[in-house]
Amino acid sequence: DYDDFDIANEDDLLEEFWAFPEKCRLILRLRLEPAKRIPQSFRGGGRGTKTK
């Protein structure tokens, strides 16, 4: 039932929705960039680490 749904709130939600992918990309970029600079051996046994 959407009869009691706040219209002003809906606009805020739509704004958030459209901004969301951009935020995700930014967060992912911030999280992935430092990981690229860290040598594989320090990453905790991920793909491509040597165990010998």
PDB file of N, CA and C in Angstrom:
ATOM      1  N   ASP A   1       0.835  -1.196   0.000  1.00  0.00           N
ATOM      2  CA  ASP A   1       0.000   0.000   0.000  1.00  0.00           C
ATOM      3  C   ASP A   1       0.876   1.254   0.000  1.00  0.00           C
ATOM      4  N   TYR A   2       0.832   2.004  -1.084  1.00  0.00           N
ATOM      5  CA  TYR A   2       1.696   3.180  -1.209  1.00  0.00           C
ATOM      6  C   TYR A   2       0.949   4.481  -0.963  1.00  0.00           C
ATOM      7  N   ASP A   3      -0.314   4.386  -0.498  1.00  0.00           N
ATOM      8  CA  ASP A   3      -1.130   5.586  -0.317  1.00  0.00           C
ATOM      9  C   ASP A   3      -0.502   6.552   0.680  1.00  0.00           C
ATOM     10  N   ASP A   4       0.098   6.012   1.740  1.00  0.00           N
ATOM     11  CA  ASP A   4       0.651   6.883   2.782  1.00  0.00           C
ATOM     12  C   ASP A   4       2.144   7.152   2.571  1.00  0.00           C
ATOM     13  N   PHE A   5       2.640   6.851   1.376  1.00  0.00           N
ATOM     14  CA  PHE A   5       4.058   7.054   1.092  1.00  0.00           C
ATOM     15  C   PHE A   5       4.355   8.537   0.890  1.00  0.00           C
ATOM     16  N   ASP A   6       5.402   9.014   1.537  1.00  0.00           N
ATOM     17  CA  ASP A   6       5.750  10.432   1.460  1.00  0.00           C
ATOM     18  C   ASP A   6       6.394  10.742   0.107  1.00  0.00           C
ATOM     19  N   ILE A   7       5.792  11.663  -0.628  1.00  0.00           N
ATOM     20  CA  ILE A   7       6.285  11.983  -1.967  1.00  0.00           C
ATOM     21  C   ILE A   7       7.663  12.646  -1.904  1.00  0.00           C
ATOM     22  N   ALA A   8       7.852  13.555  -0.958  1.00  0.00           N
ATOM     23  CA  ALA A   8       9.148  14.218  -0.804  1.00  0.00           C
ATOM     24  C   ALA A   8      10.233  13.177  -0.535  1.00  0.00           C
ATOM     25  N   ASN A   9       9.863  12.184   0.246  1.00  0.00           N
ATOM     26  CA  ASN A   9      10.777  11.101   0.555  1.00  0.00           C
ATOM     27  C   ASN A   9      11.118  10.308  -0.701  1.00  0.00           C
ATOM     28  N   GLU A  10      10.119  10.140  -1.556  1.00  0.00           N
ATOM     29  CA  GLU A  10      10.326   9.385  -2.790  1.00  0.00           C
ATOM     30  C   GLU A  10      11.392  10.053  -3.650  1.00  0.00           C
ATOM     31  N   ASP A  11      11.342  11.389  -3.718  1.00  0.00           N
ATOM     32  CA  ASP A  11      12.348  12.121  -4.482  1.00  0.00           C
ATOM     33  C   ASP A  11      13.741  11.879  -3.909  1.00  0.00           C
ATOM     34  N   ASP A  12      13.842  11.892  -2.591  1.00  0.00           N
ATOM     35  CA  ASP A  12      15.129  11.632  -1.947  1.00  0.00           C
ATOM     36  C   ASP A  12      15.629  10.238  -2.295  1.00  0.00           C
ATOM     37  N   LEU A  13      14.706   9.275  -2.258  1.00  0.00           N
ATOM     38  CA  LEU A  13      15.076   7.894  -2.558  1.00  0.00           C
ATOM     39  C   LEU A  13      15.536   7.760  -3.998  1.00  0.00           C
ATOM     40  N   LEU A  14      14.834   8.435  -4.916  1.00  0.00           N
ATOM     41  CA  LEU A  14      15.220   8.382  -6.325  1.00  0.00           C
ATOM     42  C   LEU A  14      16.608   8.978  -6.514  1.00  0.00           C
ATOM     43  N   GLU A  15      16.860  10.089  -5.824  1.00  0.00           N
ATOM     44  CA  GLU A  15      18.162  10.736  -5.917  1.00  0.00           C
ATOM     45  C   GLU A  15      19.253   9.783  -5.429  1.00  0.00           C
ATOM     46  N   GLU A  16      18.985   9.133  -4.299  1.00  0.00           N
ATOM     47  CA  GLU A  16      19.926   8.156  -3.752  1.00  0.00           C
ATOM     48  C   GLU A  16      20.148   7.023  -4.742  1.00  0.00           C
ATOM     49  N   PHE A  17      19.037   6.549  -5.325  1.00  0.00           N
ATOM     50  CA  PHE A  17      19.109   5.423  -6.253  1.00  0.00           C
ATOM     51  C   PHE A  17      20.013   5.745  -7.435  1.00  0.00           C
ATOM     52  N   TRP A  18      19.852   6.941  -8.002  1.00  0.00           N
ATOM     53  CA  TRP A  18      20.652   7.301  -9.173  1.00  0.00           C
ATOM     54  C   TRP A  18      22.100   7.573  -8.790  1.00  0.00           C
ATOM     55  N   ALA A  19      22.335   8.014  -7.576  1.00  0.00           N
ATOM     56  CA  ALA A  19      23.700   8.296  -7.128  1.00  0.00           C
ATOM     57  C   ALA A  19      24.420   7.019  -6.690  1.00  0.00           C
ATOM     58  N   PHE A  20      23.630   5.983  -6.400  1.00  0.00           N
ATOM     59  CA  PHE A  20      24.182   4.765  -5.815  1.00  0.00           C
ATOM     60  C   PHE A  20      25.280   4.110  -6.651  1.00  0.00           C
ATOM     61  N   PRO A  21      25.059   3.882  -7.960  1.00  0.00           N
ATOM     62  CA  PRO A  21      26.118   3.247  -8.762  1.00  0.00           C
ATOM     63  C   PRO A  21      27.416   4.047  -8.717  1.00  0.00           C
ATOM     64  N   GLU A  22      27.296   5.369  -8.736  1.00  0.00           N
ATOM     65  CA  GLU A  22      28.483   6.218  -8.691  1.00  0.00           C
ATOM     66  C   GLU A  22      29.226   6.027  -7.377  1.00  0.00           C
ATOM     67  N   LYS A  23      28.472   5.954  -6.283  1.00  0.00           N
ATOM     68  CA  LYS A  23      29.079   5.731  -4.969  1.00  0.00           C
ATOM     69  C   LYS A  23      29.762   4.370  -4.932  1.00  0.00           C
ATOM     70  N   CYS A  24      29.091   3.368  -5.489  1.00  0.00           N
ATOM     71  CA  CYS A  24      29.658   2.017  -5.504  1.00  0.00           C
ATOM     72  C   CYS A  24      30.980   2.011  -6.251  1.00  0.00           C
ATOM     73  N   ARG A  25      30.989   2.662  -7.400  1.00  0.00           N
ATOM     74  CA  ARG A  25      32.206   2.698  -8.199  1.00  0.00           C
ATOM     75  C   ARG A  25      33.328   3.376  -7.435  1.00  0.00           C
ATOM     76  N   LEU A  26      32.989   4.474  -6.768  1.00  0.00           N
ATOM     77  CA  LEU A  26      33.986   5.215  -6.000  1.00  0.00           C
ATOM     78  C   LEU A  26      34.535   4.359  -4.869  1.00  0.00           C
ATOM     79  N   ILE A  27      33.633   3.697  -4.139  1.00  0.00           N
ATOM     80  CA  ILE A  27      34.042   2.846  -3.019  1.00  0.00           C
ATOM     81  C   ILE A  27      34.900   1.689  -3.517  1.00  0.00           C
ATOM     82  N   LEU A  28      34.458   1.058  -4.619  1.00  0.00           N
ATOM     83  CA  LEU A  28      35.222  -0.058  -5.168  1.00  0.00           C
ATOM     84  C   LEU A  28      36.600   0.411  -5.608  1.00  0.00           C
ATOM     85  N   ARG A  29      36.653   1.582  -6.225  1.00  0.00           N
ATOM     86  CA  ARG A  29      37.932   2.106  -6.686  1.00  0.00           C
ATOM     87  C   ARG A  29      38.850   2.347  -5.497  1.00  0.00           C
ATOM     88  N   LEU A  30      38.299   2.945  -4.443  1.00  0.00           N
ATOM     89  CA  LEU A  30      39.100   3.230  -3.255  1.00  0.00           C
ATOM     90  C   LEU A  30      39.581   1.945  -2.595  1.00  0.00           C
ATOM     91  N   ARG A  31      38.745   0.906  -2.661  1.00  0.00           N
ATOM     92  CA  ARG A  31      39.109  -0.364  -2.020  1.00  0.00           C
ATOM     93  C   ARG A  31      40.092  -1.159  -2.869  1.00  0.00           C
ATOM     94  N   LEU A  32      39.979  -1.050  -4.192  1.00  0.00           N
ATOM     95  CA  LEU A  32      40.817  -1.863  -5.067  1.00  0.00           C
ATOM     96  C   LEU A  32      42.177  -1.223  -5.330  1.00  0.00           C
ATOM     97  N   GLU A  33      42.218   0.095  -5.410  1.00  0.00           N
ATOM     98  CA  GLU A  33      43.477   0.772  -5.737  1.00  0.00           C
ATOM     99  C   GLU A  33      44.608   0.414  -4.776  1.00  0.00           C
ATOM    100  N   PRO A  34      44.413   0.526  -3.454  1.00  0.00           N
ATOM    101  CA  PRO A  34      45.495   0.175  -2.535  1.00  0.00           C
ATOM    102  C   PRO A  34      45.906  -1.287  -2.667  1.00  0.00           C
ATOM    103  N   ALA A  35      44.954  -2.161  -2.941  1.00  0.00           N
ATOM    104  CA  ALA A  35      45.244  -3.591  -3.051  1.00  0.00           C
ATOM    105  C   ALA A  35      46.192  -3.862  -4.215  1.00  0.00           C
ATOM    106  N   LYS A  36      46.083  -3.075  -5.275  1.00  0.00           N
ATOM    107  CA  LYS A  36      46.955  -3.263  -6.433  1.00  0.00           C
ATOM    108  C   LYS A  36      48.394  -2.928  -6.088  1.00  0.00           C
ATOM    109  N   ARG A  37      48.575  -1.966  -5.185  1.00  0.00           N
ATOM    110  CA  ARG A  37      49.930  -1.534  -4.843  1.00  0.00           C
ATOM    111  C   ARG A  37      50.611  -2.483  -3.867  1.00  0.00           C
ATOM    112  N   ILE A  38      49.807  -3.298  -3.171  1.00  0.00           N
ATOM    113  CA  ILE A  38      50.367  -4.227  -2.192  1.00  0.00           C
ATOM    114  C   ILE A  38      50.886  -5.475  -2.915  1.00  0.00           C
ATOM    115  N   PRO A  39      52.124  -5.883  -2.672  1.00  0.00           N
ATOM    116  CA  PRO A  39      52.659  -7.093  -3.295  1.00  0.00           C
ATOM    117  C   PRO A  39      51.798  -8.309  -2.981  1.00  0.00           C
ATOM    118  N   GLN A  40      51.714  -9.246  -3.936  1.00  0.00           N
ATOM    119  CA  GLN A  40      50.864 -10.425  -3.803  1.00  0.00           C
ATOM    120  C   GLN A  40      51.117 -11.167  -2.499  1.00  0.00           C
ATOM    121  N   SER A  41      52.388 -11.259  -2.100  1.00  0.00           N
ATOM    122  CA  SER A  41      52.741 -12.071  -0.930  1.00  0.00           C
ATOM    123  C   SER A  41      52.126 -11.531   0.362  1.00  0.00           C
ATOM    124  N   PHE A  42      51.742 -10.258   0.368  1.00  0.00           N
ATOM    125  CA  PHE A  42      51.179  -9.675   1.584  1.00  0.00           C
ATOM    126  C   PHE A  42      49.662  -9.769   1.640  1.00  0.00           C
ATOM    127  N   ARG A  43      49.055 -10.313   0.573  1.00  0.00           N
ATOM    128  CA  ARG A  43      47.604 -10.263   0.479  1.00  0.00           C
ATOM    129  C   ARG A  43      46.896 -11.383   1.222  1.00  0.00           C
ATOM    130  N   GLY A  44      47.623 -12.293   1.825  1.00  0.00           N
ATOM    131  CA  GLY A  44      46.967 -13.320   2.633  1.00  0.00           C
ATOM    132  C   GLY A  44      46.506 -14.524   1.847  1.00  0.00           C
ATOM    133  N   GLY A  45      47.390 -15.092   1.022  1.00  0.00           N
ATOM    134  CA  GLY A  45      47.074 -16.362   0.364  1.00  0.00           C
ATOM    135  C   GLY A  45      46.032 -16.272  -0.724  1.00  0.00           C
ATOM    136  N   GLY A  46      46.038 -15.178  -1.469  1.00  0.00           N
ATOM    137  CA  GLY A  46      45.108 -15.054  -2.586  1.00  0.00           C
ATOM    138  C   GLY A  46      45.604 -15.808  -3.805  1.00  0.00           C
ATOM    139  N   ARG A  47      44.903 -15.664  -4.919  1.00  0.00           N
ATOM    140  CA  ARG A  47      45.299 -16.284  -6.168  1.00  0.00           C
ATOM    141  C   ARG A  47      46.687 -15.779  -6.569  1.00  0.00           C
ATOM    142  N   GLY A  48      47.552 -16.657  -6.996  1.00  0.00           N
ATOM    143  CA  GLY A  48      48.845 -16.244  -7.513  1.00  0.00           C
ATOM    144  C   GLY A  48      49.926 -16.102  -6.454  1.00  0.00           C
ATOM    145  N   THR A  49      49.618 -16.402  -5.208  1.00  0.00           N
ATOM    146  CA  THR A  49      50.661 -16.334  -4.180  1.00  0.00           C
ATOM    147  C   THR A  49      51.434 -17.646  -4.164  1.00  0.00           C
ATOM    148  N   LYS A  50      52.718 -17.540  -3.907  1.00  0.00           N
ATOM    149  CA  LYS A  50      53.547 -18.753  -3.847  1.00  0.00           C
ATOM    150  C   LYS A  50      53.598 -19.251  -2.413  1.00  0.00           C
ATOM    151  N   THR A  51      53.380 -20.550  -2.227  1.00  0.00           N
ATOM    152  CA  THR A  51      53.350 -21.109  -0.870  1.00  0.00           C
ATOM    153  C   THR A  51      54.659 -21.783  -0.508  1.00  0.00           C
ATOM    154  N   LYS A  52      55.595 -21.890  -1.477  1.00  0.00           N
ATOM    155  CA  LYS A  52      56.869 -22.553  -1.192  1.00  0.00           C
ATOM    156  C   LYS A  52      57.766 -21.644  -0.356  1.00  0.00           C
TER     157      LYS A  52
END
